[in-house]
């Protein structure tokens, strides 16, 4: 069995980002399909309560959030790089925009247009995940109409970015910006071709997307959730790297609570074992699988001593 295990499901766009990064790096990986809605009883023993998709597992080390998952892939397989140093700042900024400004209107536009094709409990789950009232079908359709213009406007920006002839989103080399923009646009056609016309005016985007798609998904090997849990139970977490905290950070060994700062804010508790500018990791003991270390990116997560 491959060392890396991805917990994901087919129409998850953030999963597509990681599947494609695994392909770009030519990696083989265990593929565990998880439910698209809560509860996720075979995932949360690993994460301690984090329910978003995807999650990367390496033995008893669990990596949450695709921004950290891509960093971990880079650590394990540095070439070809996802982080060309000369493009670091624009790549990070574009990736942040794609996932925090571009994707939301696309998501509401696409999901509202494809309501009849989605799992019946999906809308209700996503509303509960955000602490919102469960909408009726007409409310979802209205949200789709409202979000079409901001989605369309920003798709135009991507075309404008490519207009100078650059081969990749942040410039002359592949970077995390390509993966972040790609998965947002991939979602437009993940369920149906009903909104394919939103991309047809932009052949440059189409050409770039087809080069991204050609990275493929590496070598997935189907794996059961039970096998993934057994793998974690039989493994010991890797010794954490040396930390490099900011002065404001709690000291290692503190009992902490971490949660997403935007949505799906389920808290995860444990002992702080690693903290630096990019990453926070906590050790926890699960009654079924024993000791695991759960890793989060720093940006986008709220850390407090309990
Ligand atoms: N910032 C997170 C966002 C992940 C995310 O929102 N994923 C969606 C699926 S594409 C999700 O978790 N939806 C709810 C679920 O799958 O339970 C990341 O980069 O991993």
mmCIF file of C-alpha atoms and ligand atoms in Angstrom:
data_model
loop_
_atom_site.group_PDB
_atom_site.id
_atom_site.type_symbol
_atom_site.label_atom_id
_atom_site.label_comp_id
_atom_site.label_asym_id
_atom_site.label_seq_id
_atom_site.Cartn_x
_atom_site.Cartn_y
_atom_site.Cartn_z
ATOM 1 C CA UNK A 1 0.000 0.000 0.000
ATOM 2 C CA UNK A 2 1.282 3.532 -0.773
ATOM 3 C CA UNK A 3 2.396 5.611 2.191
ATOM 4 C CA UNK A 4 0.125 8.536 1.357
ATOM 5 C CA UNK A 5 -3.639 8.127 1.721
ATOM 6 C CA UNK A 6 -6.137 10.691 0.451
ATOM 7 C CA UNK A 7 -9.613 10.804 1.994
ATOM 8 C CA UNK A 8 -11.807 12.412 -0.672
ATOM 9 C CA UNK A 9 -14.854 12.113 -2.934
ATOM 10 C CA UNK A 10 -15.294 12.541 -6.670
ATOM 11 C CA UNK A 11 -17.074 15.893 -7.061
ATOM 12 C CA UNK A 12 -15.016 17.642 -4.363
ATOM 13 C CA UNK A 13 -13.106 20.427 -6.075
ATOM 14 C CA UNK A 14 -10.571 20.822 -3.268
ATOM 15 C CA UNK A 15 -9.927 17.086 -3.660
ATOM 16 C CA UNK A 16 -9.374 17.604 -7.371
ATOM 17 C CA UNK A 17 -6.695 20.156 -6.477
ATOM 18 C CA UNK A 18 -4.817 17.519 -4.463
ATOM 19 C CA UNK A 19 -5.449 14.651 -6.913
ATOM 20 C CA UNK A 20 -3.896 16.781 -9.621
ATOM 21 C CA UNK A 21 -0.941 17.762 -7.416
ATOM 22 C CA UNK A 22 -0.363 14.044 -6.746
ATOM 23 C CA UNK A 23 -0.391 13.534 -10.512
ATOM 24 C CA UNK A 24 1.956 16.471 -11.108
ATOM 25 C CA UNK A 25 4.441 14.920 -8.708
ATOM 26 C CA UNK A 26 3.945 11.422 -10.097
ATOM 27 C CA UNK A 27 2.916 9.922 -6.742
ATOM 28 C CA UNK A 28 1.113 6.715 -5.926
ATOM 29 C CA UNK A 29 -1.550 7.053 -3.185
ATOM 30 C CA UNK A 30 -4.217 5.167 -1.293
ATOM 31 C CA UNK A 31 -7.691 6.389 -2.228
ATOM 32 C CA UNK A 32 -10.367 6.317 0.476
ATOM 33 C CA UNK A 33 -13.795 7.590 -0.564
ATOM 34 C CA UNK A 34 -15.516 9.483 2.257
ATOM 35 C CA UNK A 35 -19.136 10.672 2.503
ATOM 36 C CA UNK A 36 -19.739 14.181 1.093
ATOM 37 C CA UNK A 37 -21.885 15.114 4.109
ATOM 38 C CA UNK A 38 -21.572 14.801 7.893
ATOM 39 C CA UNK A 39 -21.372 12.581 9.875
ATOM 40 C CA UNK A 40 -18.069 11.043 8.780
ATOM 41 C CA UNK A 41 -17.491 8.374 11.422
ATOM 42 C CA UNK A 42 -14.454 6.859 9.679
ATOM 43 C CA UNK A 43 -12.738 10.224 9.138
ATOM 44 C CA UNK A 44 -13.202 12.103 12.411
ATOM 45 C CA UNK A 45 -11.271 9.575 14.567
ATOM 46 C CA UNK A 46 -8.275 10.566 12.424
ATOM 47 C CA UNK A 47 -8.844 14.307 12.501
ATOM 48 C CA UNK A 48 -10.374 14.779 15.947
ATOM 49 C CA UNK A 49 -13.469 16.461 14.512
ATOM 50 C CA UNK A 50 -12.318 18.258 11.346
ATOM 51 C CA UNK A 51 -14.837 17.254 8.677
ATOM 52 C CA UNK A 52 -13.796 19.107 5.540
ATOM 53 C CA UNK A 53 -12.563 17.377 2.417
ATOM 54 C CA UNK A 54 -9.937 16.288 1.525
ATOM 55 C CA UNK A 55 -7.639 15.002 4.281
ATOM 56 C CA UNK A 56 -4.193 13.485 3.697
ATOM 57 C CA UNK A 57 -2.912 10.680 5.904
ATOM 58 C CA UNK A 58 0.627 9.334 6.228
ATOM 59 C CA UNK A 59 0.562 6.642 8.906
ATOM 60 C CA UNK A 60 -0.564 8.376 12.106
ATOM 61 C CA UNK A 61 0.075 11.891 10.739
ATOM 62 C CA UNK A 62 -3.022 13.625 9.415
ATOM 63 C CA UNK A 63 -2.879 16.739 7.219
ATOM 64 C CA UNK A 64 -5.942 18.990 7.058
ATOM 65 C CA UNK A 65 -6.584 21.676 4.417
ATOM 66 C CA UNK A 66 -5.247 21.605 0.876
ATOM 67 C CA UNK A 67 -2.876 24.536 1.412
ATOM 68 C CA UNK A 68 -0.952 22.421 3.947
ATOM 69 C CA UNK A 69 -1.464 19.168 2.012
ATOM 70 C CA UNK A 70 0.347 20.647 -1.015
ATOM 71 C CA UNK A 71 3.226 21.777 1.230
ATOM 72 C CA UNK A 72 3.481 18.284 2.663
ATOM 73 C CA UNK A 73 3.551 16.748 -0.824
ATOM 74 C CA UNK A 74 6.368 19.151 -1.667
ATOM 75 C CA UNK A 75 8.302 18.115 1.452
ATOM 76 C CA UNK A 76 7.985 14.456 0.538
ATOM 77 C CA UNK A 77 8.548 14.852 -3.221
ATOM 78 C CA UNK A 78 10.302 18.193 -3.912
ATOM 79 C CA UNK A 79 10.413 17.786 -7.714
ATOM 80 C CA UNK A 80 8.743 19.021 -9.785
ATOM 81 C CA UNK A 81 8.196 21.959 -7.477
ATOM 82 C CA UNK A 82 4.871 23.586 -6.636
ATOM 83 C CA UNK A 83 6.695 26.522 -5.030
ATOM 84 C CA UNK A 84 9.068 28.225 -7.506
ATOM 85 C CA UNK A 85 10.837 30.799 -5.259
ATOM 86 C CA UNK A 86 10.639 33.648 -7.794
ATOM 87 C CA UNK A 87 6.837 33.355 -7.916
ATOM 88 C CA UNK A 88 6.223 32.838 -4.208
ATOM 89 C CA UNK A 89 4.395 36.094 -3.461
ATOM 90 C CA UNK A 90 2.147 36.283 -6.556
ATOM 91 C CA UNK A 91 1.394 32.553 -6.344
ATOM 92 C CA UNK A 92 0.255 32.807 -2.726
ATOM 93 C CA UNK A 93 -1.778 35.940 -3.369
ATOM 94 C CA UNK A 94 -3.518 34.537 -6.439
ATOM 95 C CA UNK A 95 -4.209 31.225 -4.664
ATOM 96 C CA UNK A 96 -5.729 33.086 -1.728
ATOM 97 C CA UNK A 97 -7.943 35.143 -4.043
ATOM 98 C CA UNK A 98 -9.039 32.031 -5.979
ATOM 99 C CA UNK A 99 -10.098 30.140 -2.875
ATOM 100 C CA UNK A 100 -11.513 33.011 -0.816
ATOM 101 C CA UNK A 101 -13.086 35.285 -3.425
ATOM 102 C CA UNK A 102 -13.465 33.509 -6.762
ATOM 103 C CA UNK A 103 -14.697 30.115 -5.621
ATOM 104 C CA UNK A 104 -17.669 31.100 -3.431
ATOM 105 C CA UNK A 105 -19.753 32.733 -6.194
ATOM 106 C CA UNK A 106 -18.802 29.913 -8.576
ATOM 107 C CA UNK A 107 -19.907 27.374 -5.984
ATOM 108 C CA UNK A 108 -23.293 29.025 -5.389
ATOM 109 C CA UNK A 109 -23.879 29.550 -9.120
ATOM 110 C CA UNK A 110 -22.941 25.972 -10.031
ATOM 111 C CA UNK A 111 -24.664 24.222 -7.120
ATOM 112 C CA UNK A 112 -27.861 26.220 -7.594
ATOM 113 C CA UNK A 113 -27.911 25.416 -11.308
ATOM 114 C CA UNK A 114 -27.326 21.708 -10.682
ATOM 115 C CA UNK A 115 -29.637 21.253 -7.686
ATOM 116 C CA UNK A 116 -31.379 18.285 -9.291
ATOM 117 C CA UNK A 117 -28.050 16.470 -9.753
ATOM 118 C CA UNK A 118 -26.716 16.837 -6.207
ATOM 119 C CA UNK A 119 -27.147 14.375 -3.337
ATOM 120 C CA UNK A 120 -30.515 15.308 -1.771
ATOM 121 C CA UNK A 121 -29.077 16.074 1.681
ATOM 122 C CA UNK A 122 -26.176 18.219 0.402
ATOM 123 C CA UNK A 123 -27.756 21.688 0.615
ATOM 124 C CA UNK A 124 -29.045 21.067 4.124
ATOM 125 C CA UNK A 125 -25.646 19.757 5.243
ATOM 126 C CA UNK A 126 -23.763 22.742 3.793
ATOM 127 C CA UNK A 127 -26.166 25.203 5.418
ATOM 128 C CA UNK A 128 -25.776 23.505 8.800
ATOM 129 C CA UNK A 129 -21.984 23.463 8.284
ATOM 130 C CA UNK A 130 -22.078 27.275 7.949
ATOM 131 C CA UNK A 131 -24.579 27.785 10.768
ATOM 132 C CA UNK A 132 -27.249 28.990 8.299
ATOM 133 C CA UNK A 133 -30.941 28.139 7.955
ATOM 134 C CA UNK A 134 -31.669 25.341 5.458
ATOM 135 C CA UNK A 135 -32.883 27.075 2.240
ATOM 136 C CA UNK A 136 -35.710 25.931 -0.031
ATOM 137 C CA UNK A 137 -35.077 25.229 -3.733
ATOM 138 C CA UNK A 138 -36.222 28.702 -4.848
ATOM 139 C CA UNK A 139 -33.826 30.415 -2.404
ATOM 140 C CA UNK A 140 -30.959 28.280 -3.760
ATOM 141 C CA UNK A 141 -31.948 29.169 -7.352
ATOM 142 C CA UNK A 142 -32.032 32.888 -6.463
ATOM 143 C CA UNK A 143 -28.555 32.620 -4.915
ATOM 144 C CA UNK A 144 -27.330 31.018 -8.151
ATOM 145 C CA UNK A 145 -28.649 33.954 -10.201
ATOM 146 C CA UNK A 146 -27.177 36.494 -7.794
ATOM 147 C CA UNK A 147 -23.760 34.858 -7.937
ATOM 148 C CA UNK A 148 -23.504 34.427 -11.706
ATOM 149 C CA UNK A 149 -22.279 38.014 -12.367
ATOM 150 C CA UNK A 150 -19.441 38.033 -9.769
ATOM 151 C CA UNK A 151 -18.361 34.582 -10.956
ATOM 152 C CA UNK A 152 -18.361 35.687 -14.592
ATOM 153 C CA UNK A 153 -16.541 38.943 -13.873
ATOM 154 C CA UNK A 154 -13.703 37.135 -12.101
ATOM 155 C CA UNK A 155 -13.378 34.431 -14.768
ATOM 156 C CA UNK A 156 -12.650 37.352 -17.102
ATOM 157 C CA UNK A 157 -9.756 38.382 -14.848
ATOM 158 C CA UNK A 158 -8.143 34.965 -15.335
ATOM 159 C CA UNK A 159 -8.322 35.375 -19.073
ATOM 160 C CA UNK A 160 -6.806 38.859 -18.727
ATOM 161 C CA UNK A 161 -3.964 37.423 -16.640
ATOM 162 C CA UNK A 162 -3.140 34.913 -19.382
ATOM 163 C CA UNK A 163 -3.306 37.605 -22.081
ATOM 164 C CA UNK A 164 0.403 38.445 -21.799
ATOM 165 C CA UNK A 165 1.221 34.957 -23.070
ATOM 166 C CA UNK A 166 2.370 33.512 -19.734
ATOM 167 C CA UNK A 167 2.135 29.724 -19.744
ATOM 168 C CA UNK A 168 1.040 29.429 -16.099
ATOM 169 C CA UNK A 169 -1.140 31.466 -13.797
ATOM 170 C CA UNK A 170 1.586 33.176 -11.732
ATOM 171 C CA UNK A 171 4.077 33.474 -14.616
ATOM 172 C CA UNK A 172 6.659 31.266 -16.287
ATOM 173 C CA UNK A 173 6.434 28.223 -13.992
ATOM 174 C CA UNK A 174 3.802 25.964 -12.447
ATOM 175 C CA UNK A 175 2.880 27.031 -8.912
ATOM 176 C CA UNK A 176 0.160 26.567 -6.295
ATOM 177 C CA UNK A 177 -1.755 29.369 -8.050
ATOM 178 C CA UNK A 178 -2.422 27.046 -10.997
ATOM 179 C CA UNK A 179 -3.941 24.392 -8.756
ATOM 180 C CA UNK A 180 -6.034 26.873 -6.768
ATOM 181 C CA UNK A 181 -7.507 28.570 -9.845
ATOM 182 C CA UNK A 182 -7.921 25.278 -11.677
ATOM 183 C CA UNK A 183 -10.075 23.536 -9.087
ATOM 184 C CA UNK A 184 -12.425 26.510 -8.841
ATOM 185 C CA UNK A 185 -12.987 26.416 -12.618
ATOM 186 C CA UNK A 186 -13.065 22.587 -12.715
ATOM 187 C CA UNK A 187 -16.106 22.751 -10.424
ATOM 188 C CA UNK A 188 -18.084 24.496 -13.169
ATOM 189 C CA UNK A 189 -18.157 21.265 -15.160
ATOM 190 C CA UNK A 190 -17.777 18.700 -12.370
ATOM 191 C CA UNK A 191 -21.466 17.742 -12.342
ATOM 192 C CA UNK A 192 -22.786 18.710 -15.785
ATOM 193 C CA UNK A 193 -22.037 20.759 -18.885
ATOM 194 C CA UNK A 194 -24.905 23.167 -18.212
ATOM 195 C CA UNK A 195 -22.533 26.050 -17.487
ATOM 196 C CA UNK A 196 -19.773 25.091 -19.951
ATOM 197 C CA UNK A 197 -20.744 28.213 -21.938
ATOM 198 C CA UNK A 198 -19.209 30.360 -19.176
ATOM 199 C CA UNK A 199 -15.760 29.174 -20.297
ATOM 200 C CA UNK A 200 -16.210 28.978 -24.079
ATOM 201 C CA UNK A 201 -15.418 32.677 -24.712
ATOM 202 C CA UNK A 202 -11.942 32.024 -23.283
ATOM 203 C CA UNK A 203 -9.803 29.695 -25.423
ATOM 204 C CA UNK A 204 -6.695 30.711 -23.469
ATOM 205 C CA UNK A 205 -8.294 29.445 -20.261
ATOM 206 C CA UNK A 206 -9.366 26.263 -22.061
ATOM 207 C CA UNK A 207 -5.830 25.622 -23.311
ATOM 208 C CA UNK A 208 -4.326 26.197 -19.866
ATOM 209 C CA UNK A 209 -6.964 23.956 -18.224
ATOM 210 C CA UNK A 210 -6.268 21.122 -20.638
ATOM 211 C CA UNK A 211 -2.535 21.344 -19.834
ATOM 212 C CA UNK A 212 -3.406 21.234 -16.121
ATOM 213 C CA UNK A 213 -5.720 18.237 -16.606
ATOM 214 C CA UNK A 214 -2.946 16.390 -18.421
ATOM 215 C CA UNK A 215 -0.978 16.136 -15.138
ATOM 216 C CA UNK A 216 -3.445 13.362 -14.278
ATOM 217 C CA UNK A 217 -4.019 11.940 -10.815
ATOM 218 C CA UNK A 218 -0.865 9.862 -10.301
ATOM 219 C CA UNK A 219 -1.510 6.270 -9.248
ATOM 220 C CA UNK A 220 -4.528 5.900 -6.966
ATOM 221 C CA UNK A 221 -4.948 2.539 -5.248
ATOM 222 C CA UNK A 222 -8.447 1.939 -3.850
ATOM 223 C CA UNK A 223 -8.432 1.450 -0.087
ATOM 224 C CA UNK A 224 -11.175 0.965 2.512
ATOM 225 C CA UNK A 225 -11.748 3.396 5.355
ATOM 226 C CA UNK A 226 -11.205 0.514 7.793
ATOM 227 C CA UNK A 227 -7.748 -0.132 6.323
ATOM 228 C CA UNK A 228 -6.877 3.551 6.663
ATOM 229 C CA UNK A 229 -7.950 3.509 10.332
ATOM 230 C CA UNK A 230 -5.911 0.338 10.930
ATOM 231 C CA UNK A 231 -2.900 1.974 9.268
ATOM 232 C CA UNK A 232 -3.163 4.897 11.694
ATOM 233 C CA UNK A 233 -3.650 2.563 14.673
ATOM 234 C CA UNK A 234 -0.573 0.493 13.748
ATOM 235 C CA UNK A 235 1.655 3.524 13.088
ATOM 236 C CA UNK A 236 3.414 5.984 15.391
ATOM 237 C CA UNK A 237 3.332 9.689 14.461
ATOM 238 C CA UNK A 238 6.609 10.985 12.997
ATOM 239 C CA UNK A 239 8.729 13.055 15.405
ATOM 240 C CA UNK A 240 7.633 16.689 14.829
ATOM 241 C CA UNK A 241 10.119 19.045 13.114
ATOM 242 C CA UNK A 242 11.740 21.764 15.195
ATOM 243 C CA UNK A 243 9.325 24.631 15.855
ATOM 244 C CA UNK A 244 9.803 28.302 15.125
ATOM 245 C CA UNK A 245 7.016 30.120 16.950
ATOM 246 C CA UNK A 246 6.039 33.784 16.883
ATOM 247 C CA UNK A 247 6.366 35.561 20.260
ATOM 248 C CA UNK A 248 2.574 35.508 20.661
ATOM 249 C CA UNK A 249 2.259 31.736 20.194
ATOM 250 C CA UNK A 250 1.521 29.357 23.088
ATOM 251 C CA UNK A 251 4.525 27.220 24.120
ATOM 252 C CA UNK A 252 4.869 23.631 22.911
ATOM 253 C CA UNK A 253 3.081 21.248 25.239
ATOM 254 C CA UNK A 254 0.128 23.625 25.771
ATOM 255 C CA UNK A 255 -3.315 22.081 25.512
ATOM 256 C CA UNK A 256 -4.870 23.947 22.564
ATOM 257 C CA UNK A 257 -8.015 24.146 20.507
ATOM 258 C CA UNK A 258 -7.852 24.781 16.767
ATOM 259 C CA UNK A 259 -10.613 25.441 14.303
ATOM 260 C CA UNK A 260 -11.209 26.855 10.835
ATOM 261 C CA UNK A 261 -11.800 30.613 10.876
ATOM 262 C CA UNK A 262 -14.407 30.547 8.117
ATOM 263 C CA UNK A 263 -16.806 27.561 7.975
ATOM 264 C CA UNK A 264 -17.086 24.027 9.353
ATOM 265 C CA UNK A 265 -15.728 25.420 12.608
ATOM 266 C CA UNK A 266 -15.716 22.190 14.598
ATOM 267 C CA UNK A 267 -13.016 22.546 17.268
ATOM 268 C CA UNK A 268 -10.155 20.039 17.495
ATOM 269 C CA UNK A 269 -8.266 19.741 20.774
ATOM 270 C CA UNK A 270 -4.858 18.372 21.589
ATOM 271 C CA UNK A 271 -1.321 19.127 22.755
ATOM 272 C CA UNK A 272 0.706 21.571 20.664
ATOM 273 C CA UNK A 273 3.726 19.709 19.240
ATOM 274 C CA UNK A 274 4.813 21.881 16.273
ATOM 275 C CA UNK A 275 4.316 25.518 15.367
ATOM 276 C CA UNK A 276 6.009 27.691 12.756
ATOM 277 C CA UNK A 277 5.063 30.340 10.223
ATOM 278 C CA UNK A 278 3.160 27.879 8.016
ATOM 279 C CA UNK A 279 1.993 25.019 10.205
ATOM 280 C CA UNK A 280 0.441 24.047 13.515
ATOM 281 C CA UNK A 281 0.347 20.402 14.662
ATOM 282 C CA UNK A 282 -1.338 18.880 17.684
ATOM 283 C CA UNK A 283 -1.088 15.459 19.254
ATOM 284 C CA UNK A 284 -4.251 13.730 20.352
ATOM 285 C CA UNK A 285 -5.213 10.290 21.539
ATOM 286 C CA UNK A 286 -8.242 8.686 19.957
ATOM 287 C CA UNK A 287 -9.997 5.897 21.879
ATOM 288 C CA UNK A 288 -10.081 3.618 18.794
ATOM 289 C CA UNK A 289 -6.812 4.332 16.949
ATOM 290 C CA UNK A 290 -4.524 5.739 19.649
ATOM 291 C CA UNK A 291 -2.040 8.557 19.167
ATOM 292 C CA UNK A 292 -2.223 10.736 16.048
ATOM 293 C CA UNK A 293 -0.706 14.090 15.128
ATOM 294 C CA UNK A 294 -3.070 16.378 13.224
ATOM 295 C CA UNK A 295 -1.495 19.133 11.113
ATOM 296 C CA UNK A 296 -3.126 22.420 10.020
ATOM 297 C CA UNK A 297 -1.925 25.429 8.062
ATOM 298 C CA UNK A 298 -1.555 28.548 10.176
ATOM 299 C CA UNK A 299 -3.453 30.886 7.834
ATOM 300 C CA UNK A 300 -7.178 30.246 7.977
ATOM 301 C CA UNK A 301 -7.143 28.578 11.398
ATOM 302 C CA UNK A 302 -7.725 29.959 14.838
ATOM 303 C CA UNK A 303 -5.490 28.648 17.635
ATOM 304 C CA UNK A 304 -6.182 29.115 21.354
ATOM 305 C CA UNK A 305 -4.948 27.655 24.579
ATOM 306 C CA UNK A 306 -7.787 25.871 26.408
HETATM 307 N N1 LIG B 1 -9.732 25.436 3.003
HETATM 308 C C1 LIG B 1 -10.114 24.060 2.820
HETATM 309 C C2 LIG B 1 -11.480 23.996 2.130
HETATM 310 C C3 LIG B 1 -11.947 22.576 1.887
HETATM 311 C C4 LIG B 1 -13.426 22.510 1.534
HETATM 312 O O1 LIG B 1 -14.195 23.450 1.753
HETATM 313 N N2 LIG B 1 -13.820 21.380 0.973
HETATM 314 C C5 LIG B 1 -15.220 21.136 0.718
HETATM 315 C C6 LIG B 1 -15.392 20.046 -0.326
HETATM 316 S S1 LIG B 1 -14.688 20.477 -1.885
HETATM 317 C C7 LIG B 1 -15.860 20.625 1.989
HETATM 318 O O2 LIG B 1 -15.158 20.330 2.926
HETATM 319 N N3 LIG B 1 -17.176 20.486 2.005
HETATM 320 C C8 LIG B 1 -17.814 19.867 3.143
HETATM 321 C C9 LIG B 1 -17.476 18.416 3.279
HETATM 322 O O3 LIG B 1 -16.925 17.792 2.361
HETATM 323 O O4 LIG B 1 -17.780 17.890 4.343
HETATM 324 C C10 LIG B 1 -9.055 23.345 2.013
HETATM 325 O O5 LIG B 1 -8.280 24.002 1.287
HETATM 326 O O6 LIG B 1 -8.918 22.121 2.161
#
